[in-house]
Tab-separated table of C-alpha atoms and ligand atoms in Angstrom:
chain	number	residue	atom	x	y	z
A	627	UNK	CA	81.609	86.110	42.424
A	628	UNK	CA	78.208	87.616	43.305
A	629	UNK	CA	75.838	88.140	40.393
A	630	UNK	CA	72.615	90.140	40.536
A	631	UNK	CA	70.213	88.806	37.895
A	632	UNK	CA	67.016	90.264	36.490
A	633	UNK	CA	64.275	88.188	34.776
A	634	UNK	CA	61.211	89.707	33.087
A	635	UNK	CA	60.557	87.548	30.006
A	636	UNK	CA	56.902	86.761	30.711
A	637	UNK	CA	54.620	87.359	33.690
A	638	UNK	CA	57.031	87.180	36.638
A	639	UNK	CA	59.242	90.106	37.640
A	640	UNK	CA	62.234	88.512	39.342
A	641	UNK	CA	65.604	89.454	40.820
A	642	UNK	CA	68.152	87.283	42.624
A	643	UNK	CA	71.690	87.309	43.958
A	644	UNK	CA	73.680	84.114	43.464
A	645	UNK	CA	77.302	83.449	44.414
A	646	UNK	CA	79.583	81.497	42.055
A	647	UNK	CA	76.642	80.149	40.090
A	648	UNK	CA	75.521	77.760	42.796
A	649	UNK	CA	74.731	79.504	46.103
A	650	UNK	CA	71.450	81.401	46.239
A	651	UNK	CA	71.732	84.438	48.518
A	652	UNK	CA	68.277	85.738	47.574
A	653	UNK	CA	65.553	84.942	45.050
A	654	UNK	CA	62.564	87.292	44.748
A	655	UNK	CA	59.661	86.666	42.358
A	656	UNK	CA	56.672	88.989	41.918
A	657	UNK	CA	54.027	87.193	39.926
A	658	UNK	CA	51.345	88.868	37.796
A	659	UNK	CA	49.266	85.705	37.361
A	660	UNK	CA	46.216	86.986	39.226
A	661	UNK	CA	45.828	89.912	36.841
A	662	UNK	CA	46.360	87.908	33.631
A	663	UNK	CA	43.931	85.245	34.898
A	664	UNK	CA	41.094	87.721	34.302
A	665	UNK	CA	41.869	87.506	30.573
A	666	UNK	CA	42.546	83.755	30.398
A	667	UNK	CA	46.212	84.262	29.441
A	668	UNK	CA	49.114	86.696	29.511
A	669	UNK	CA	48.306	90.142	28.051
A	670	UNK	CA	51.704	91.398	26.790
A	671	UNK	CA	51.155	95.106	27.345
A	672	UNK	CA	49.896	94.591	30.890
A	673	UNK	CA	52.943	92.383	31.553
A	674	UNK	CA	55.349	95.150	30.425
A	675	UNK	CA	53.615	97.778	32.544
A	676	UNK	CA	53.650	95.593	35.662
A	677	UNK	CA	57.361	94.859	35.160
A	678	UNK	CA	57.979	98.624	35.012
A	679	UNK	CA	56.198	99.086	38.320
A	680	UNK	CA	57.704	96.121	40.152
A	681	UNK	CA	61.287	95.909	38.957
A	682	UNK	CA	62.926	98.434	41.295
A	683	UNK	CA	61.211	97.110	44.421
A	684	UNK	CA	61.944	93.478	43.538
A	685	UNK	CA	65.625	94.275	42.932
A	686	UNK	CA	65.956	96.249	46.165
A	687	UNK	CA	64.428	93.352	48.037
A	688	UNK	CA	66.791	90.853	46.384
A	689	UNK	CA	69.794	92.943	47.473
A	690	UNK	CA	68.430	93.440	50.991
A	691	UNK	CA	67.676	89.728	51.492
A	692	UNK	CA	71.139	88.834	50.230
A	693	UNK	CA	72.629	91.369	52.646
A	694	UNK	CA	74.690	93.042	49.939
A	695	UNK	CA	74.754	96.552	48.509
A	696	UNK	CA	74.849	97.288	44.793
A	697	UNK	CA	78.557	98.149	45.049
A	698	UNK	CA	79.293	94.663	46.438
A	699	UNK	CA	77.822	92.996	43.345
A	700	UNK	CA	80.407	91.781	40.806
A	701	UNK	CA	78.177	91.683	37.699
A	702	UNK	CA	74.625	92.319	36.517
A	703	UNK	CA	72.888	89.611	34.467
A	704	UNK	CA	69.647	89.792	32.525
A	705	UNK	CA	67.369	87.541	30.456
A	706	UNK	CA	67.536	89.075	26.970
A	707	UNK	CA	65.773	86.305	24.929
A	708	UNK	CA	63.390	84.641	24.215
A	709	UNK	CA	60.084	85.947	25.564
A	710	UNK	CA	57.543	88.744	25.211
A	711	UNK	CA	59.506	91.565	23.619
A	712	UNK	CA	58.005	94.417	25.639
A	713	UNK	CA	58.492	92.475	28.846
A	714	UNK	CA	62.120	91.591	28.028
A	715	UNK	CA	62.934	95.212	27.157
A	716	UNK	CA	61.965	96.367	30.656
A	717	UNK	CA	64.484	93.992	32.268
A	718	UNK	CA	67.203	94.608	29.677
A	719	UNK	CA	67.023	98.393	30.005
A	720	UNK	CA	66.872	98.258	33.789
A	721	UNK	CA	69.919	95.959	33.894
A	722	UNK	CA	71.780	98.291	31.516
A	723	UNK	CA	71.073	101.187	33.851
A	724	UNK	CA	72.484	99.210	36.762
A	725	UNK	CA	75.571	98.175	34.796
A	726	UNK	CA	76.145	101.733	33.587
A	727	UNK	CA	75.780	103.333	37.001
A	728	UNK	CA	77.935	100.766	38.826
A	729	UNK	CA	80.493	100.147	36.086
A	730	UNK	CA	79.969	96.345	36.484
A	731	UNK	CA	79.876	93.907	33.552
A	732	UNK	CA	76.518	93.139	31.926
A	733	UNK	CA	75.887	89.453	31.219
A	734	UNK	CA	73.192	88.451	28.702
A	735	UNK	CA	71.391	85.169	29.489
A	736	UNK	CA	69.163	83.056	27.246
A	737	UNK	CA	66.022	82.163	29.187
A	738	UNK	CA	66.096	78.437	28.371
A	739	UNK	CA	69.764	78.180	29.332
A	740	UNK	CA	68.622	79.662	32.635
A	741	UNK	CA	65.923	77.000	33.061
A	742	UNK	CA	68.570	74.306	32.575
A	743	UNK	CA	70.875	76.028	35.088
A	744	UNK	CA	68.112	75.889	37.721
A	745	UNK	CA	69.417	72.384	38.323
A	746	UNK	CA	72.901	73.656	39.239
A	747	UNK	CA	71.339	75.512	42.171
A	748	UNK	CA	70.005	72.293	43.677
A	749	UNK	CA	72.661	69.758	42.697
A	750	UNK	CA	76.221	70.858	43.514
A	751	UNK	CA	77.700	67.833	41.703
A	752	UNK	CA	75.780	68.275	38.459
A	753	UNK	CA	77.997	69.236	35.536
A	754	UNK	CA	77.640	68.932	31.752
A	755	UNK	CA	77.587	66.874	29.620
A	756	UNK	CA	73.993	65.679	29.958
A	757	UNK	CA	70.789	65.377	27.952
A	758	UNK	CA	68.076	67.836	28.957
A	759	UNK	CA	64.341	67.851	28.316
A	760	UNK	CA	63.371	71.524	28.449
A	761	UNK	CA	59.592	71.904	28.705
A	762	UNK	CA	58.129	75.353	29.305
A	763	UNK	CA	55.150	77.474	28.323
A	764	UNK	CA	56.789	78.570	25.077
A	765	UNK	CA	59.292	75.808	24.229
A	766	UNK	CA	59.795	72.045	24.207
A	767	UNK	CA	63.314	70.943	23.351
A	768	UNK	CA	65.520	67.926	23.829
A	769	UNK	CA	68.961	69.464	24.196
A	770	UNK	CA	72.421	67.968	24.390
A	771	UNK	CA	74.173	70.165	26.961
A	772	UNK	CA	77.790	69.609	25.931
A	773	UNK	CA	79.280	72.194	28.267
A	774	UNK	CA	77.900	75.074	30.351
A	775	UNK	CA	77.714	77.208	27.211
A	776	UNK	CA	77.567	74.676	24.358
A	777	UNK	CA	74.070	73.458	23.479
A	778	UNK	CA	72.821	71.295	20.645
A	779	UNK	CA	69.062	70.896	20.038
A	780	UNK	CA	68.357	67.307	18.951
A	781	UNK	CA	64.549	67.357	19.058
A	782	UNK	CA	61.909	70.057	19.313
A	783	UNK	CA	58.183	70.582	19.062
A	784	UNK	CA	56.959	71.408	15.564
A	785	UNK	CA	53.935	73.326	16.828
A	786	UNK	CA	52.664	73.986	20.364
A	787	UNK	CA	54.981	73.781	23.355
A	788	UNK	CA	54.009	71.254	26.040
A	789	UNK	CA	52.971	74.041	28.455
A	790	UNK	CA	50.963	75.762	25.750
A	791	UNK	CA	49.082	72.518	25.040
A	792	UNK	CA	48.394	72.110	28.762
A	793	UNK	CA	47.146	75.686	29.119
A	794	UNK	CA	44.964	75.597	25.975
A	795	UNK	CA	43.433	72.209	26.811
A	796	UNK	CA	42.843	73.399	30.392
A	797	UNK	CA	41.139	76.559	29.213
A	798	UNK	CA	38.788	74.524	26.994
A	799	UNK	CA	38.006	72.301	29.985
A	800	UNK	CA	37.039	75.379	32.014
A	801	UNK	CA	40.103	75.673	34.262
A	802	UNK	CA	41.566	79.098	35.150
A	803	UNK	CA	44.930	80.279	33.719
A	804	UNK	CA	47.560	78.870	33.987
A	805	UNK	CA	45.888	75.517	33.534
A	806	UNK	CA	48.890	73.182	33.512
A	807	UNK	CA	48.901	72.737	37.266
A	808	UNK	CA	45.092	72.370	37.301
A	809	UNK	CA	45.208	69.476	34.821
A	810	UNK	CA	48.060	67.938	36.814
A	811	UNK	CA	45.970	68.044	40.025
A	812	UNK	CA	42.794	66.697	38.387
A	813	UNK	CA	44.765	63.998	36.519
A	814	UNK	CA	45.724	62.431	39.836
A	815	UNK	CA	42.062	61.701	40.580
A	816	UNK	CA	40.875	60.251	37.245
A	817	UNK	CA	41.297	57.196	35.010
A	818	UNK	CA	42.779	57.225	31.487
A	819	UNK	CA	39.423	56.320	29.910
A	820	UNK	CA	39.553	58.597	26.843
A	821	UNK	CA	41.527	57.589	23.753
A	822	UNK	CA	43.766	60.455	22.644
A	823	UNK	CA	46.414	60.556	19.865
A	824	UNK	CA	50.184	60.570	20.313
A	825	UNK	CA	51.189	62.410	17.127
A	826	UNK	CA	54.662	61.965	15.653
A	827	UNK	CA	56.456	63.995	12.988
A	828	UNK	CA	57.128	62.139	9.732
A	829	UNK	CA	60.840	61.668	8.961
A	830	UNK	CA	61.818	63.488	12.197
A	831	UNK	CA	61.671	60.843	14.917
A	832	UNK	CA	63.129	63.095	17.627
A	833	UNK	CA	60.662	65.950	17.099
A	834	UNK	CA	57.389	66.344	18.966
A	835	UNK	CA	53.932	67.653	18.125
A	836	UNK	CA	51.274	68.671	20.617
A	837	UNK	CA	48.723	70.577	18.564
A	838	UNK	CA	46.979	67.401	17.346
A	839	UNK	CA	46.582	66.234	20.923
A	840	UNK	CA	45.202	69.618	21.980
A	841	UNK	CA	42.753	69.605	19.005
A	842	UNK	CA	41.618	66.084	19.905
A	843	UNK	CA	40.703	67.341	23.401
A	844	UNK	CA	38.824	70.349	21.933
A	845	UNK	CA	36.937	68.069	19.475
A	846	UNK	CA	35.994	65.645	22.241
A	847	UNK	CA	34.661	68.504	24.366
A	848	UNK	CA	32.647	69.922	21.446
A	849	UNK	CA	31.222	66.568	20.373
A	850	UNK	CA	30.171	65.720	23.915
A	851	UNK	CA	28.496	69.099	24.286
A	852	UNK	CA	26.659	68.746	20.961
A	853	UNK	CA	25.339	65.331	21.955
A	854	UNK	CA	24.176	66.798	25.256
A	855	UNK	CA	26.326	64.279	27.109
A	856	UNK	CA	28.527	64.955	30.112
A	857	UNK	CA	32.199	64.278	30.152
A	858	UNK	CA	34.289	63.190	33.126
A	859	UNK	CA	36.799	66.057	33.392
A	860	UNK	CA	39.143	64.230	35.738
A	861	UNK	CA	39.291	61.246	33.385
A	862	UNK	CA	39.996	63.565	30.463
A	863	UNK	CA	42.852	65.181	32.429
A	864	UNK	CA	44.316	61.761	33.265
A	865	UNK	CA	44.057	60.709	29.608
A	866	UNK	CA	45.644	63.973	28.410
A	867	UNK	CA	48.499	63.781	30.918
A	868	UNK	CA	49.182	60.171	29.960
A	869	UNK	CA	49.415	61.156	26.284
A	870	UNK	CA	51.848	64.018	27.067
A	871	UNK	CA	53.960	61.674	29.222
A	872	UNK	CA	54.020	59.070	26.417
A	873	UNK	CA	55.119	61.633	23.805
A	874	UNK	CA	57.818	63.213	25.984
A	875	UNK	CA	59.287	60.033	27.443
A	876	UNK	CA	59.213	58.231	24.091
A	877	UNK	CA	61.193	61.003	22.334
A	878	UNK	CA	63.573	61.587	25.225
A	879	UNK	CA	64.513	57.911	25.496
A	880	UNK	CA	64.859	57.608	21.718
A	881	UNK	CA	67.323	60.515	21.708
A	882	UNK	CA	69.109	59.129	24.770
A	883	UNK	CA	69.742	55.860	22.932
A	884	UNK	CA	70.832	57.613	19.742
A	885	UNK	CA	73.177	60.082	21.445
A	886	UNK	CA	74.298	57.721	24.185
A	887	UNK	CA	73.884	60.281	26.986
A	888	UNK	CA	74.557	58.867	30.429
A	889	UNK	CA	72.711	61.520	32.459
A	890	UNK	CA	69.220	63.014	32.091
A	891	UNK	CA	68.041	66.424	33.328
A	892	UNK	CA	64.589	68.051	33.274
A	893	UNK	CA	63.983	71.800	33.087
A	894	UNK	CA	61.231	74.415	32.611
A	895	UNK	CA	57.844	75.174	34.135
A	896	UNK	CA	56.232	71.947	32.904
A	897	UNK	CA	58.933	69.878	34.637
A	898	UNK	CA	56.904	70.581	37.820
A	899	UNK	CA	54.313	68.131	36.468
A	900	UNK	CA	53.887	65.139	38.784
A	901	UNK	CA	53.052	62.682	35.996
A	902	UNK	CA	56.002	63.664	33.829
A	903	UNK	CA	58.400	63.529	36.773
A	904	UNK	CA	57.181	60.058	37.798
A	905	UNK	CA	57.327	58.718	34.229
A	906	UNK	CA	60.816	59.970	33.432
A	907	UNK	CA	62.005	58.773	36.830
A	908	UNK	CA	60.663	55.277	36.067
A	909	UNK	CA	62.204	55.228	32.559
A	910	UNK	CA	65.591	56.381	33.859
A	911	UNK	CA	65.390	53.903	36.744
A	912	UNK	CA	64.852	50.998	34.312
A	913	UNK	CA	67.887	52.083	32.289
A	914	UNK	CA	70.108	52.886	35.272
A	915	UNK	CA	70.429	56.508	34.189
A	916	UNK	CA	70.960	59.223	36.787
A	917	UNK	CA	68.161	61.805	36.646
A	918	UNK	CA	68.133	65.391	37.925
A	919	UNK	CA	64.888	67.329	38.231
A	920	UNK	CA	64.691	70.920	39.464
A	921	UNK	CA	63.021	71.337	42.866
A	922	UNK	CA	59.511	72.728	42.368
A	923	UNK	CA	60.581	76.170	43.604
A	924	UNK	CA	63.028	76.491	40.653
A	925	UNK	CA	60.847	74.984	37.890
A	926	UNK	CA	58.952	78.179	37.052
A	927	UNK	CA	60.483	81.486	36.015
A	928	UNK	CA	62.915	82.980	38.524
A	929	UNK	CA	66.087	85.049	38.467
A	930	UNK	CA	68.291	82.695	40.526
A	931	UNK	CA	68.503	80.350	37.532
A	932	UNK	CA	69.507	83.316	35.339
A	933	UNK	CA	72.257	84.295	37.802
A	934	UNK	CA	73.513	80.705	37.835
A	935	UNK	CA	73.828	80.503	34.061
A	936	UNK	CA	75.313	84.015	34.009
A	937	UNK	CA	78.277	82.810	36.089
A	938	UNK	CA	79.185	80.320	33.363
A	939	UNK	CA	78.486	82.784	30.531
A	940	UNK	CA	80.874	85.222	32.245
A	941	UNK	CA	83.555	82.567	32.510
A	942	UNK	CA	83.143	81.892	28.779
A	943	UNK	CA	83.695	85.612	28.108
A	944	UNK	CA	80.108	86.303	27.154
A	945	UNK	CA	79.703	89.936	28.208
A	946	UNK	CA	77.310	92.386	26.545
A	947	UNK	CA	77.863	95.990	25.534
A	948	UNK	CA	75.435	98.688	26.562
A	949	UNK	CA	73.818	98.344	23.141
A	950	UNK	CA	72.387	94.940	24.167
A	951	UNK	CA	68.972	94.341	22.608
A	952	UNK	CA	66.150	91.961	23.528
A	953	UNK	CA	64.919	89.232	21.163
A	954	UNK	CA	61.467	87.650	21.217
A	955	UNK	CA	62.859	84.467	19.717
A	956	UNK	CA	66.427	83.227	19.555
A	957	UNK	CA	67.839	79.705	19.368
A	958	UNK	CA	69.401	78.324	22.552
A	959	UNK	CA	72.593	77.283	20.748
A	960	UNK	CA	73.242	80.874	19.646
A	961	UNK	CA	73.525	82.001	23.249
B	1746	KG4	O1	58.956	77.872	32.256
B	1746	KG4	P1	57.708	78.587	32.588
B	1746	KG4	O2	57.486	79.065	33.979
B	1746	KG4	O3	57.518	79.808	31.637
B	1746	KG4	C1	58.022	79.837	30.333
B	1746	KG4	O4	59.236	80.027	30.155
B	1746	KG4	O5	57.182	79.588	29.426
B	1746	KG4	O6	56.532	77.607	32.179
B	1746	KG4	C2	55.192	77.947	32.364
B	1746	KG4	C3	54.353	76.778	31.887
B	1746	KG4	C4	52.862	77.117	31.809
B	1746	KG4	O7	52.386	76.645	30.558
B	1746	KG4	C5	52.281	76.318	32.956
B	1746	KG4	O8	50.938	75.917	32.761
B	1746	KG4	C6	53.203	75.114	32.996
B	1746	KG4	O9	54.475	75.679	32.815
B	1746	KG4	N1	53.126	74.367	34.251
B	1746	KG4	C7	52.682	73.090	34.316
B	1746	KG4	C8	52.722	72.719	35.688
B	1746	KG4	N2	53.211	73.782	36.399
B	1746	KG4	C9	53.454	74.781	35.506
B	1746	KG4	N3	52.259	72.269	33.356
B	1746	KG4	C10	51.871	71.034	33.723
B	1746	KG4	N4	51.876	70.609	35.016
B	1746	KG4	C11	52.292	71.397	36.036
B	1746	KG4	N5	52.315	70.956	37.293
B	1747	ZN	ZN1	60.413	80.110	31.600
């Protein structure tokens, strides 16, 4: 079954054709990062307008690279939640138009389910159940993936997402948007010489909190400036990354022990982080747990991961009507 998927939840306009959920025939991503960088973050209205301009060309290219015509596609899939509402609506309405004109089924895909499915593209043997740490710009979840379409959130961030904390801390340190990768690069050159907090959430041992860590970085930067002192930015990045790794690996392993999961999976844009990958790999190695991490090319937003998840949603009978709406926020377990 060949699925054409459309993704437009944030600042990448993406289209892909994937066969049977696992074989990528094409994967086209048009990024808007350069334009949003001018403003230090994503400007929602600009994102929607750029999606409008790019979506037809990106889709045509995805079909051409896959060597298939629209009539040879078996279904159209689209990210319908969560994300920037104006951005999502562009993709949803475009996908509806395609489904209407071709008479093919329309498959709605939750963006975070797509991030998890990115792993299916790289690992043919990977199947649920497993425990997944989903870390993106907007979400940080520890999810029990019980089947391809049955998800249970065990732990979550109570405030900022991991990627949001990276981007905000990076901005304060003077890095361009998106700062996560900048901190990651600088962290590899420094020493963990700054003491930063590892906040926990009272009475909710599996939940995470990143805003206190981000505020600690902002306070340190302000205090240093006020005193007229200079701060070693690389050391601060190393210290910050170590704190994030401690928080994530501590919660993930706590949940793993509680739930008894025998397989760990990473997902989302922040799973590209070298420190987090190395730490979780070491923790899983010590415990003899198999670990799957998406290849870097599938960590960030793309439509191949949406097409992969769509295959399983279709098999579960999850097909949308042409009244499908977009949702800025929606829980992963609701589908
Ligand atoms: O999953 P994603 O592409 O978009 C959302 O669904 O939110 O994640 C984007 C996030 C951004 O916050 C970006 O800074 C972060 O992923 N990111 C990283 C790295 N690469 C991307 N954060 C830390 N280290 C990285 N290497
Ligand atoms: Zn994403």
